[in-house]
Amino acid sequence: MNDKEKIKAVLSRDNNYDDKFIFGVKSTKIICKPSCPSKLPLEKNIVFFNSIDEAIHNGYRPCKICKPQENGGKENE
């Protein structure tokens, strides 16, 4: 899966991708599931992570709305 497909999943809030990747928002330092109902970020502010641990190591925190840590935040390849 490439970044273009991931961005499309985020912008369409596609819950079929929830267990496949997580994304972070550079401007808020929050990580979310693709289906998160919170305000959509600007495309330029989206970054992808392979795990919750990787995101936290980079200074991000889990979203309080979609709670990505509850599914493990792992990318299935």
mmCIF file with all atom_site columns, C-alpha atoms in Angstrom:
data_model
loop_
_atom_site.group_PDB
_atom_site.id
_atom_site.type_symbol
_atom_site.label_atom_id
_atom_site.label_alt_id
_atom_site.label_comp_id
_atom_site.label_asym_id
_atom_site.label_entity_id
_atom_site.label_seq_id
_atom_site.pdbx_PDB_ins_code
_atom_site.Cartn_x
_atom_site.Cartn_y
_atom_site.Cartn_z
_atom_site.occupancy
_atom_site.B_iso_or_equiv
_atom_site.pdbx_formal_charge
_atom_site.auth_seq_id
_atom_site.auth_comp_id
_atom_site.auth_asym_id
_atom_site.auth_atom_id
_atom_site.pdbx_PDB_model_num
ATOM 1  C CA . MET A 1 1  ? 0.000   0.000  0.000  1.00 0.00 ? 1  MET A CA 1
ATOM 2  C CA . ASN A 1 2  ? 1.459   3.363  -1.009 1.00 0.00 ? 2  ASN A CA 1
ATOM 3  C CA . ASP A 1 3  ? 1.072   6.762  0.671  1.00 0.00 ? 3  ASP A CA 1
ATOM 4  C CA . LYS A 1 4  ? -1.428  7.944  -1.941 1.00 0.00 ? 4  LYS A CA 1
ATOM 5  C CA . GLU A 1 5  ? -3.777  5.076  -1.069 1.00 0.00 ? 5  GLU A CA 1
ATOM 6  C CA . LYS A 1 6  ? -3.303  5.773  2.654  1.00 0.00 ? 6  LYS A CA 1
ATOM 7  C CA . ILE A 1 7  ? -4.112  9.474  2.211  1.00 0.00 ? 7  ILE A CA 1
ATOM 8  C CA . LYS A 1 8  ? -7.242  8.570  0.251  1.00 0.00 ? 8  LYS A CA 1
ATOM 9  C CA . ALA A 1 9  ? -8.301  6.249  3.119  1.00 0.00 ? 9  ALA A CA 1
ATOM 10 C CA . VAL A 1 10 ? -7.759  9.026  5.684  1.00 0.00 ? 10 VAL A CA 1
ATOM 11 C CA . LEU A 1 11 ? -9.623  11.667 3.689  1.00 0.00 ? 11 LEU A CA 1
ATOM 12 C CA . SER A 1 12 ? -12.556 9.299  3.113  1.00 0.00 ? 12 SER A CA 1
ATOM 13 C CA . ARG A 1 13 ? -12.443 8.036  6.729  1.00 0.00 ? 13 ARG A CA 1
ATOM 14 C CA . ASP A 1 14 ? -12.412 4.447  5.475  1.00 0.00 ? 14 ASP A CA 1
ATOM 15 C CA . ASN A 1 15 ? -12.689 2.076  8.456  1.00 0.00 ? 15 ASN A CA 1
ATOM 16 C CA . ASN A 1 16 ? -11.490 -0.842 6.299  1.00 0.00 ? 16 ASN A CA 1
ATOM 17 C CA . TYR A 1 17 ? -7.961  0.532  6.826  1.00 0.00 ? 17 TYR A CA 1
ATOM 18 C CA . ASP A 1 18 ? -8.142  0.922  10.613 1.00 0.00 ? 18 ASP A CA 1
ATOM 19 C CA . ASP A 1 19 ? -6.119  -2.220 11.315 1.00 0.00 ? 19 ASP A CA 1
ATOM 20 C CA . LYS A 1 20 ? -3.648  -1.589 8.483  1.00 0.00 ? 20 LYS A CA 1
ATOM 21 C CA . PHE A 1 21 ? -1.938  1.678  9.476  1.00 0.00 ? 21 PHE A CA 1
ATOM 22 C CA . ILE A 1 22 ? -2.070  4.746  11.691 1.00 0.00 ? 22 ILE A CA 1
ATOM 23 C CA . PHE A 1 23 ? -1.393  8.328  10.746 1.00 0.00 ? 23 PHE A CA 1
ATOM 24 C CA . GLY A 1 24 ? -0.107  11.363 12.562 1.00 0.00 ? 24 GLY A CA 1
ATOM 25 C CA . VAL A 1 25 ? -0.895  15.026 12.153 1.00 0.00 ? 25 VAL A CA 1
ATOM 26 C CA . LYS A 1 26 ? 2.300   17.087 12.175 1.00 0.00 ? 26 LYS A CA 1
ATOM 27 C CA . SER A 1 27 ? 0.612   20.288 13.380 1.00 0.00 ? 27 SER A CA 1
ATOM 28 C CA . THR A 1 28 ? -1.028  18.702 16.459 1.00 0.00 ? 28 THR A CA 1
ATOM 29 C CA . LYS A 1 29 ? 1.332   15.749 17.106 1.00 0.00 ? 29 LYS A CA 1
ATOM 30 C CA . ILE A 1 30 ? -1.676  13.407 17.399 1.00 0.00 ? 30 ILE A CA 1
ATOM 31 C CA . ILE A 1 31 ? -1.982  9.927  15.863 1.00 0.00 ? 31 ILE A CA 1
ATOM 32 C CA . CYS A 1 32 ? -5.296  8.517  14.645 1.00 0.00 ? 32 CYS A CA 1
ATOM 33 C CA . LYS A 1 33 ? -6.977  5.605  12.913 1.00 0.00 ? 33 LYS A CA 1
ATOM 34 C CA . PRO A 1 34 ? -7.910  6.293  9.266  1.00 0.00 ? 34 PRO A CA 1
ATOM 35 C CA . SER A 1 35 ? -11.617 6.383  10.194 1.00 0.00 ? 35 SER A CA 1
ATOM 36 C CA . CYS A 1 36 ? -11.215 8.976  12.963 1.00 0.00 ? 36 CYS A CA 1
ATOM 37 C CA . PRO A 1 37 ? -14.229 11.337 12.981 1.00 0.00 ? 37 PRO A CA 1
ATOM 38 C CA . SER A 1 38 ? -12.256 14.365 14.170 1.00 0.00 ? 38 SER A CA 1
ATOM 39 C CA . LYS A 1 39 ? -11.470 17.276 11.863 1.00 0.00 ? 39 LYS A CA 1
ATOM 40 C CA . LEU A 1 40 ? -9.613  16.198 8.729  1.00 0.00 ? 40 LEU A CA 1
ATOM 41 C CA . PRO A 1 41 ? -5.998  17.363 8.606  1.00 0.00 ? 41 PRO A CA 1
ATOM 42 C CA . LEU A 1 42 ? -4.409  19.106 5.679  1.00 0.00 ? 42 LEU A CA 1
ATOM 43 C CA . GLU A 1 43 ? -2.759  16.568 3.408  1.00 0.00 ? 43 GLU A CA 1
ATOM 44 C CA . LYS A 1 44 ? 0.632   18.257 3.887  1.00 0.00 ? 44 LYS A CA 1
ATOM 45 C CA . ASN A 1 45 ? 0.380   17.612 7.649  1.00 0.00 ? 45 ASN A CA 1
ATOM 46 C CA . ILE A 1 46 ? -0.218  13.848 7.400  1.00 0.00 ? 46 ILE A CA 1
ATOM 47 C CA . VAL A 1 47 ? 2.577   11.427 8.287  1.00 0.00 ? 47 VAL A CA 1
ATOM 48 C CA . PHE A 1 48 ? 2.361   7.613  8.531  1.00 0.00 ? 48 PHE A CA 1
ATOM 49 C CA . PHE A 1 49 ? 3.772   5.310  11.195 1.00 0.00 ? 49 PHE A CA 1
ATOM 50 C CA . ASN A 1 50 ? 4.263   1.559  11.407 1.00 0.00 ? 50 ASN A CA 1
ATOM 51 C CA . SER A 1 51 ? 3.410   1.401  15.111 1.00 0.00 ? 51 SER A CA 1
ATOM 52 C CA . ILE A 1 52 ? 2.166   3.380  18.091 1.00 0.00 ? 52 ILE A CA 1
ATOM 53 C CA . ASP A 1 53 ? 5.623   3.026  19.669 1.00 0.00 ? 53 ASP A CA 1
ATOM 54 C CA . GLU A 1 54 ? 7.285   4.600  16.642 1.00 0.00 ? 54 GLU A CA 1
ATOM 55 C CA . ALA A 1 55 ? 4.838   7.521  16.744 1.00 0.00 ? 55 ALA A CA 1
ATOM 56 C CA . ILE A 1 56 ? 5.293   8.063  20.486 1.00 0.00 ? 56 ILE A CA 1
ATOM 57 C CA . HIS A 1 57 ? 9.073   7.927  20.049 1.00 0.00 ? 57 HIS A CA 1
ATOM 58 C CA . ASN A 1 58 ? 8.664   10.760 17.528 1.00 0.00 ? 58 ASN A CA 1
ATOM 59 C CA . GLY A 1 59 ? 6.684   12.892 19.977 1.00 0.00 ? 59 GLY A CA 1
ATOM 60 C CA . TYR A 1 60 ? 3.106   12.002 18.979 1.00 0.00 ? 60 TYR A CA 1
ATOM 61 C CA . ARG A 1 61 ? 0.246   11.024 21.308 1.00 0.00 ? 61 ARG A CA 1
ATOM 62 C CA . PRO A 1 62 ? -2.862  8.904  20.662 1.00 0.00 ? 62 PRO A CA 1
ATOM 63 C CA . CYS A 1 63 ? -6.124  10.620 19.751 1.00 0.00 ? 63 CYS A CA 1
ATOM 64 C CA . LYS A 1 64 ? -8.679  10.726 22.559 1.00 0.00 ? 64 LYS A CA 1
ATOM 65 C CA . ILE A 1 65 ? -11.529 10.284 20.076 1.00 0.00 ? 65 ILE A CA 1
ATOM 66 C CA . CYS A 1 66 ? -10.550 7.239  17.987 1.00 0.00 ? 66 CYS A CA 1
ATOM 67 C CA . LYS A 1 67 ? -8.063  5.696  20.484 1.00 0.00 ? 67 LYS A CA 1
ATOM 68 C CA . PRO A 1 68 ? -5.690  4.012  18.006 1.00 0.00 ? 68 PRO A CA 1
ATOM 69 C CA . GLN A 1 69 ? -3.784  2.324  20.851 1.00 0.00 ? 69 GLN A CA 1
ATOM 70 C CA . GLU A 1 70 ? -6.787  0.064  21.494 1.00 0.00 ? 70 GLU A CA 1
ATOM 71 C CA . ASN A 1 71 ? -6.165  -1.979 18.332 1.00 0.00 ? 71 ASN A CA 1
ATOM 72 C CA . GLY A 1 72 ? -2.423  -2.150 18.843 1.00 0.00 ? 72 GLY A CA 1
ATOM 73 C CA . GLY A 1 73 ? -1.603  0.377  16.124 1.00 0.00 ? 73 GLY A CA 1
ATOM 74 C CA . LYS A 1 74 ? 0.234   -2.198 14.065 1.00 0.00 ? 74 LYS A CA 1
ATOM 75 C CA . GLU A 1 75 ? 0.541   -2.095 10.312 1.00 0.00 ? 75 GLU A CA 1
ATOM 76 C CA . ASN A 1 76 ? -0.402  -5.363 8.647  1.00 0.00 ? 76 ASN A CA 1
ATOM 77 C CA . GLU A 1 77 ? 1.609   -5.918 5.508  1.00 0.00 ? 77 GLU A CA 1
#
